[in-house]
Amino acid sequence: MAIPNLRRRLGDDRPKPRLVVAERPRETTISLSEIISAMSFALDLTEDAMQGHALRCCLMGMRIADEIGLPESERTSLYYALLLKDIGCSSNAARMCSIVGGNDRALKAGAKLEDWTKPHRPTASAVKLLWREAVPGKGVFRKAARVLKIGLTQHRNNREMIQLRCDRGAEIMRKLGMGDVAAEAVRGLDEHWDGAGYPEGRKGVDIPLISRICAVAQHLDVFCSERGAPAAMETLRERSGRWFDPDLVEAAETLYRERTLFLDCSPRDDQEITRRAVLQLDPGDHHELPASRIDLICEAFADVVDAKSPFTFRHSMGVAQVAVDIARCLKLPDARVTLIRRAALLHDIGKLSISNAILDKMGHLTRDEWTAIREHPGLTHEILSRIPAFEEVALIAGQHHEKLDGSGYPLHLEAADLSLESRVITLADVYSAMTEGRPYRIGLEPAAALQLLARDVPTQLDKRCFDALVLSVTGDVAHNFTSVVH
């Protein structure tokens, strides 16, 4: 079973309870830093970063802010920009995959270790990376042609990729209510001190200070995670005055000499210790989030997931709407409808771990590719379960591919283990997927989708939920889908 591997990837080897939902929602509260710090683990997946990357960046970035005396008025913007700096990264995944013809996540992770500002002088490691990831499984001549094309169009591609990510990231930051300062910090993450960065080629102090801090913190964690702290500092010094603000490099040097820069910031450190340290640095007001803000955050992260592939555009929002319609027809209490909607919005957050080479594949999936697909509900559960107030959301969202007869995945749960809320989301997800287009087929008309779904009622799909779906779609309680066993 793949779940133990998922736990190791997320730094959590604790045994997990069976995914069973309680009868009534628990009264729990949540702060902004709690939910964002937990959801940052999902953003780590988009770039194939070592889990806890955003948390470690936050710790180091806030320490640099202390060292330079960043005004208190800018601390909150920096804090959330560090945690959410990668929130736009899913938006360029499909385009990256089409350019390379291979694993977009692997290329993104490897690219962070290369200096792509010198396309006329590519390093041997950069060429090796492209050769490994470009059109895997194809002949040497096709691979060589793709690598050459990438090299010749690198500057244009870099600008396009970063523009997509930065614009989308800034847009989502504003949707989250993080304000213009934090949004512009995310937009300017890949600008370089010497003006050779992207997307606008800003230079020096024209780059927002918070962007400059985020860039240094990101560099430090990426290189420390892969090559160790000494190598991270060596490369930081080498790029001082080119990529990075020399004053910030000096601040990082001071913290490094004092042995505080990487404190609790190693990928080998317990991620929950790192997260607690991040939560202690929260410069905000620590007030409980209102329900409307929680819903907004769920919607924003649904946008992050849906942006990953053109074939799943608005999928999470669509599933949420169908699930709410079913729940309303079932006359569930408002609290349960809210629970269902949040779980539906976030049900595919684990899909950020899957390469677009798999998600957008035209042909049949291999066994390994199917394994990657089947892991995503478990990842969804692992990420959301880090938020205590989302215990039920995590359980329900993690069950969205389970079936009543035990034929689902990843845990092969059966009817006795599956709550009504889980059954609602499972049906909403299947119906939405059938009516949406995919790389290998066009979407079905609602009536055709309902006819096909009826074949799996009540063996795999819940009859009450199906009847409610039919009512919400057709307005007719007395449907005539004779495949349903009454």
PDB file of N, CA and C in Angstrom, residues 61 65 74 77-82 85 180-193 204-219 243-245 248:
ATOM      1  N   GLY A  61      13.685  33.730   6.319  1.00  0.00           N
ATOM      2  CA  GLY A  61      13.336  35.065   5.856  1.00  0.00           C
ATOM      3  C   GLY A  61      12.996  36.008   6.993  1.00  0.00           C
ATOM      4  N   ALA A  65      14.861  39.385   8.246  1.00  0.00           N
ATOM      5  CA  ALA A  65      14.099  40.615   8.501  1.00  0.00           C
ATOM      6  C   ALA A  65      14.467  41.209   9.856  1.00  0.00           C
ATOM      7  N   GLU A  74       5.670  45.870   7.963  1.00  0.00           N
ATOM      8  CA  GLU A  74       5.866  45.027   6.784  1.00  0.00           C
ATOM      9  C   GLU A  74       6.034  43.555   7.136  1.00  0.00           C
ATOM     10  N   SER A  77       3.174  41.072   5.885  1.00  0.00           N
ATOM     11  CA  SER A  77       3.253  40.851   4.431  1.00  0.00           C
ATOM     12  C   SER A  77       4.400  39.912   4.089  1.00  0.00           C
ATOM     13  N   LEU A  78       5.552  40.091   4.743  1.00  0.00           N
ATOM     14  CA  LEU A  78       6.690  39.218   4.494  1.00  0.00           C
ATOM     15  C   LEU A  78       6.375  37.792   4.921  1.00  0.00           C
ATOM     16  N   TYR A  79       5.792  37.644   6.094  1.00  0.00           N
ATOM     17  CA  TYR A  79       5.493  36.329   6.658  1.00  0.00           C
ATOM     18  C   TYR A  79       4.649  35.496   5.688  1.00  0.00           C
ATOM     19  N   TYR A  80       3.582  36.088   5.171  1.00  0.00           N
ATOM     20  CA  TYR A  80       2.704  35.327   4.291  1.00  0.00           C
ATOM     21  C   TYR A  80       3.243  35.236   2.867  1.00  0.00           C
ATOM     22  N   ALA A  81       4.034  36.193   2.446  1.00  0.00           N
ATOM     23  CA  ALA A  81       4.691  36.069   1.143  1.00  0.00           C
ATOM     24  C   ALA A  81       5.672  34.905   1.146  1.00  0.00           C
ATOM     25  N   LEU A  82       6.378  34.712   2.253  1.00  0.00           N
ATOM     26  CA  LEU A  82       7.314  33.593   2.366  1.00  0.00           C
ATOM     27  C   LEU A  82       6.584  32.249   2.341  1.00  0.00           C
ATOM     28  N   LYS A  85       4.839  31.970  -1.391  1.00  0.00           N
ATOM     29  CA  LYS A  85       5.583  32.448  -2.563  1.00  0.00           C
ATOM     30  C   LYS A  85       5.361  31.583  -3.791  1.00  0.00           C
ATOM     31  N   ASP A 180      -1.803  44.262  -1.200  1.00  0.00           N
ATOM     32  CA  ASP A 180      -0.969  44.563  -2.369  1.00  0.00           C
ATOM     33  C   ASP A 180       0.518  44.345  -2.106  1.00  0.00           C
ATOM     34  N   VAL A 181       0.983  44.643  -0.889  1.00  0.00           N
ATOM     35  CA  VAL A 181       2.411  44.504  -0.598  1.00  0.00           C
ATOM     36  C   VAL A 181       2.838  43.044  -0.723  1.00  0.00           C
ATOM     37  N   ALA A 182       2.097  42.144  -0.103  1.00  0.00           N
ATOM     38  CA  ALA A 182       2.427  40.719  -0.196  1.00  0.00           C
ATOM     39  C   ALA A 182       2.250  40.205  -1.619  1.00  0.00           C
ATOM     40  N   ALA A 183       1.218  40.671  -2.313  1.00  0.00           N
ATOM     41  CA  ALA A 183       0.969  40.228  -3.690  1.00  0.00           C
ATOM     42  C   ALA A 183       2.123  40.647  -4.605  1.00  0.00           C
ATOM     43  N   GLU A 184       2.581  41.880  -4.471  1.00  0.00           N
ATOM     44  CA  GLU A 184       3.687  42.351  -5.309  1.00  0.00           C
ATOM     45  C   GLU A 184       5.001  41.688  -4.933  1.00  0.00           C
ATOM     46  N   ALA A 185       5.112  41.268  -3.671  1.00  0.00           N
ATOM     47  CA  ALA A 185       6.309  40.532  -3.262  1.00  0.00           C
ATOM     48  C   ALA A 185       6.385  39.194  -3.990  1.00  0.00           C
ATOM     49  N   VAL A 186       5.260  38.520  -4.110  1.00  0.00           N
ATOM     50  CA  VAL A 186       5.219  37.254  -4.836  1.00  0.00           C
ATOM     51  C   VAL A 186       5.482  37.490  -6.325  1.00  0.00           C
ATOM     52  N   ARG A 187       4.946  38.567  -6.861  1.00  0.00           N
ATOM     53  CA  ARG A 187       5.183  38.875  -8.270  1.00  0.00           C
ATOM     54  C   ARG A 187       6.667  39.114  -8.560  1.00  0.00           C
ATOM     55  N   GLY A 188       7.383  39.680  -7.611  1.00  0.00           N
ATOM     56  CA  GLY A 188       8.780  40.035  -7.850  1.00  0.00           C
ATOM     57  C   GLY A 188       9.803  39.019  -7.390  1.00  0.00           C
ATOM     58  N   LEU A 189       9.364  37.805  -7.059  1.00  0.00           N
ATOM     59  CA  LEU A 189      10.260  36.805  -6.484  1.00  0.00           C
ATOM     60  C   LEU A 189      11.452  36.477  -7.373  1.00  0.00           C
ATOM     61  N   ASP A 190      11.265  36.457  -8.684  1.00  0.00           N
ATOM     62  CA  ASP A 190      12.333  36.031  -9.594  1.00  0.00           C
ATOM     63  C   ASP A 190      13.052  37.192 -10.273  1.00  0.00           C
ATOM     64  N   GLU A 191      12.849  38.401  -9.770  1.00  0.00           N
ATOM     65  CA  GLU A 191      13.660  39.519 -10.245  1.00  0.00           C
ATOM     66  C   GLU A 191      15.060  39.425  -9.615  1.00  0.00           C
ATOM     67  N   HIS A 192      16.075  39.884 -10.356  1.00  0.00           N
ATOM     68  CA  HIS A 192      17.452  39.813  -9.867  1.00  0.00           C
ATOM     69  C   HIS A 192      18.025  41.209  -9.646  1.00  0.00           C
ATOM     70  N   TRP A 193      18.918  41.304  -8.686  1.00  0.00           N
ATOM     71  CA  TRP A 193      19.511  42.584  -8.301  1.00  0.00           C
ATOM     72  C   TRP A 193      20.125  43.311  -9.484  1.00  0.00           C
ATOM     73  N   GLY A 204      17.916  46.296  -8.676  1.00  0.00           N
ATOM     74  CA  GLY A 204      18.266  46.933  -7.414  1.00  0.00           C
ATOM     75  C   GLY A 204      17.071  47.196  -6.522  1.00  0.00           C
ATOM     76  N   VAL A 205      17.039  48.407  -5.985  1.00  0.00           N
ATOM     77  CA  VAL A 205      15.982  48.751  -5.026  1.00  0.00           C
ATOM     78  C   VAL A 205      14.616  48.926  -5.689  1.00  0.00           C
ATOM     79  N   ASP A 206      14.549  48.858  -7.012  1.00  0.00           N
ATOM     80  CA  ASP A 206      13.245  48.864  -7.675  1.00  0.00           C
ATOM     81  C   ASP A 206      12.488  47.559  -7.415  1.00  0.00           C
ATOM     82  N   ILE A 207      13.230  46.529  -7.017  1.00  0.00           N
ATOM     83  CA  ILE A 207      12.596  45.264  -6.634  1.00  0.00           C
ATOM     84  C   ILE A 207      12.090  45.418  -5.203  1.00  0.00           C
ATOM     85  N   PRO A 208      10.842  45.070  -4.927  1.00  0.00           N
ATOM     86  CA  PRO A 208      10.348  45.195  -3.547  1.00  0.00           C
ATOM     87  C   PRO A 208      11.269  44.485  -2.554  1.00  0.00           C
ATOM     88  N   LEU A 209      11.516  45.114  -1.418  1.00  0.00           N
ATOM     89  CA  LEU A 209      12.406  44.537  -0.414  1.00  0.00           C
ATOM     90  C   LEU A 209      11.922  43.152   0.022  1.00  0.00           C
ATOM     91  N   ILE A 210      10.617  43.001   0.164  1.00  0.00           N
ATOM     92  CA  ILE A 210      10.106  41.699   0.598  1.00  0.00           C
ATOM     93  C   ILE A 210      10.391  40.628  -0.455  1.00  0.00           C
ATOM     94  N   SER A 211      10.309  40.984  -1.727  1.00  0.00           N
ATOM     95  CA  SER A 211      10.670  40.038  -2.791  1.00  0.00           C
ATOM     96  C   SER A 211      12.124  39.628  -2.666  1.00  0.00           C
ATOM     97  N   ARG A 212      12.978  40.592  -2.381  1.00  0.00           N
ATOM     98  CA  ARG A 212      14.408  40.297  -2.256  1.00  0.00           C
ATOM     99  C   ARG A 212      14.693  39.359  -1.091  1.00  0.00           C
ATOM    100  N   ILE A 213      13.994  39.547   0.009  1.00  0.00           N
ATOM    101  CA  ILE A 213      14.168  38.648   1.159  1.00  0.00           C
ATOM    102  C   ILE A 213      13.674  37.248   0.814  1.00  0.00           C
ATOM    103  N   CYS A 214      12.521  37.171   0.170  1.00  0.00           N
ATOM    104  CA  CYS A 214      11.978  35.868  -0.231  1.00  0.00           C
ATOM    105  C   CYS A 214      12.943  35.129  -1.153  1.00  0.00           C
ATOM    106  N   ALA A 215      13.556  35.845  -2.072  1.00  0.00           N
ATOM    107  CA  ALA A 215      14.478  35.221  -3.022  1.00  0.00           C
ATOM    108  C   ALA A 215      15.692  34.638  -2.310  1.00  0.00           C
ATOM    109  N   VAL A 216      16.228  35.370  -1.344  1.00  0.00           N
ATOM    110  CA  VAL A 216      17.384  34.875  -0.588  1.00  0.00           C
ATOM    111  C   VAL A 216      16.992  33.647   0.227  1.00  0.00           C
ATOM    112  N   ALA A 217      15.856  33.715   0.911  1.00  0.00           N
ATOM    113  CA  ALA A 217      15.411  32.590   1.735  1.00  0.00           C
ATOM    114  C   ALA A 217      15.159  31.350   0.882  1.00  0.00           C
ATOM    115  N   GLN A 218      14.548  31.539  -0.275  1.00  0.00           N
ATOM    116  CA  GLN A 218      14.293  30.412  -1.173  1.00  0.00           C
ATOM    117  C   GLN A 218      15.596  29.761  -1.612  1.00  0.00           C
ATOM    118  N   HIS A 219      16.548  30.572  -2.023  1.00  0.00           N
ATOM    119  CA  HIS A 219      17.846  30.057  -2.452  1.00  0.00           C
ATOM    120  C   HIS A 219      18.511  29.252  -1.339  1.00  0.00           C
ATOM    121  N   TRP A 243      22.272  38.198  -8.468  1.00  0.00           N
ATOM    122  CA  TRP A 243      20.905  37.781  -8.168  1.00  0.00           C
ATOM    123  C   TRP A 243      20.352  38.496  -6.937  1.00  0.00           C
ATOM    124  N   PHE A 244      21.201  38.660  -5.950  1.00  0.00           N
ATOM    125  CA  PHE A 244      20.708  39.034  -4.628  1.00  0.00           C
ATOM    126  C   PHE A 244      21.252  40.367  -4.139  1.00  0.00           C
ATOM    127  N   ASP A 245      20.456  41.019  -3.323  1.00  0.00           N
ATOM    128  CA  ASP A 245      20.812  42.270  -2.657  1.00  0.00           C
ATOM    129  C   ASP A 245      22.014  42.015  -1.740  1.00  0.00           C
ATOM    130  N   LEU A 248      21.373  42.024   2.008  1.00  0.00           N
ATOM    131  CA  LEU A 248      20.688  40.853   2.535  1.00  0.00           C
ATOM    132  C   LEU A 248      21.630  39.660   2.621  1.00  0.00           C
TER     133      LEU A 248
END
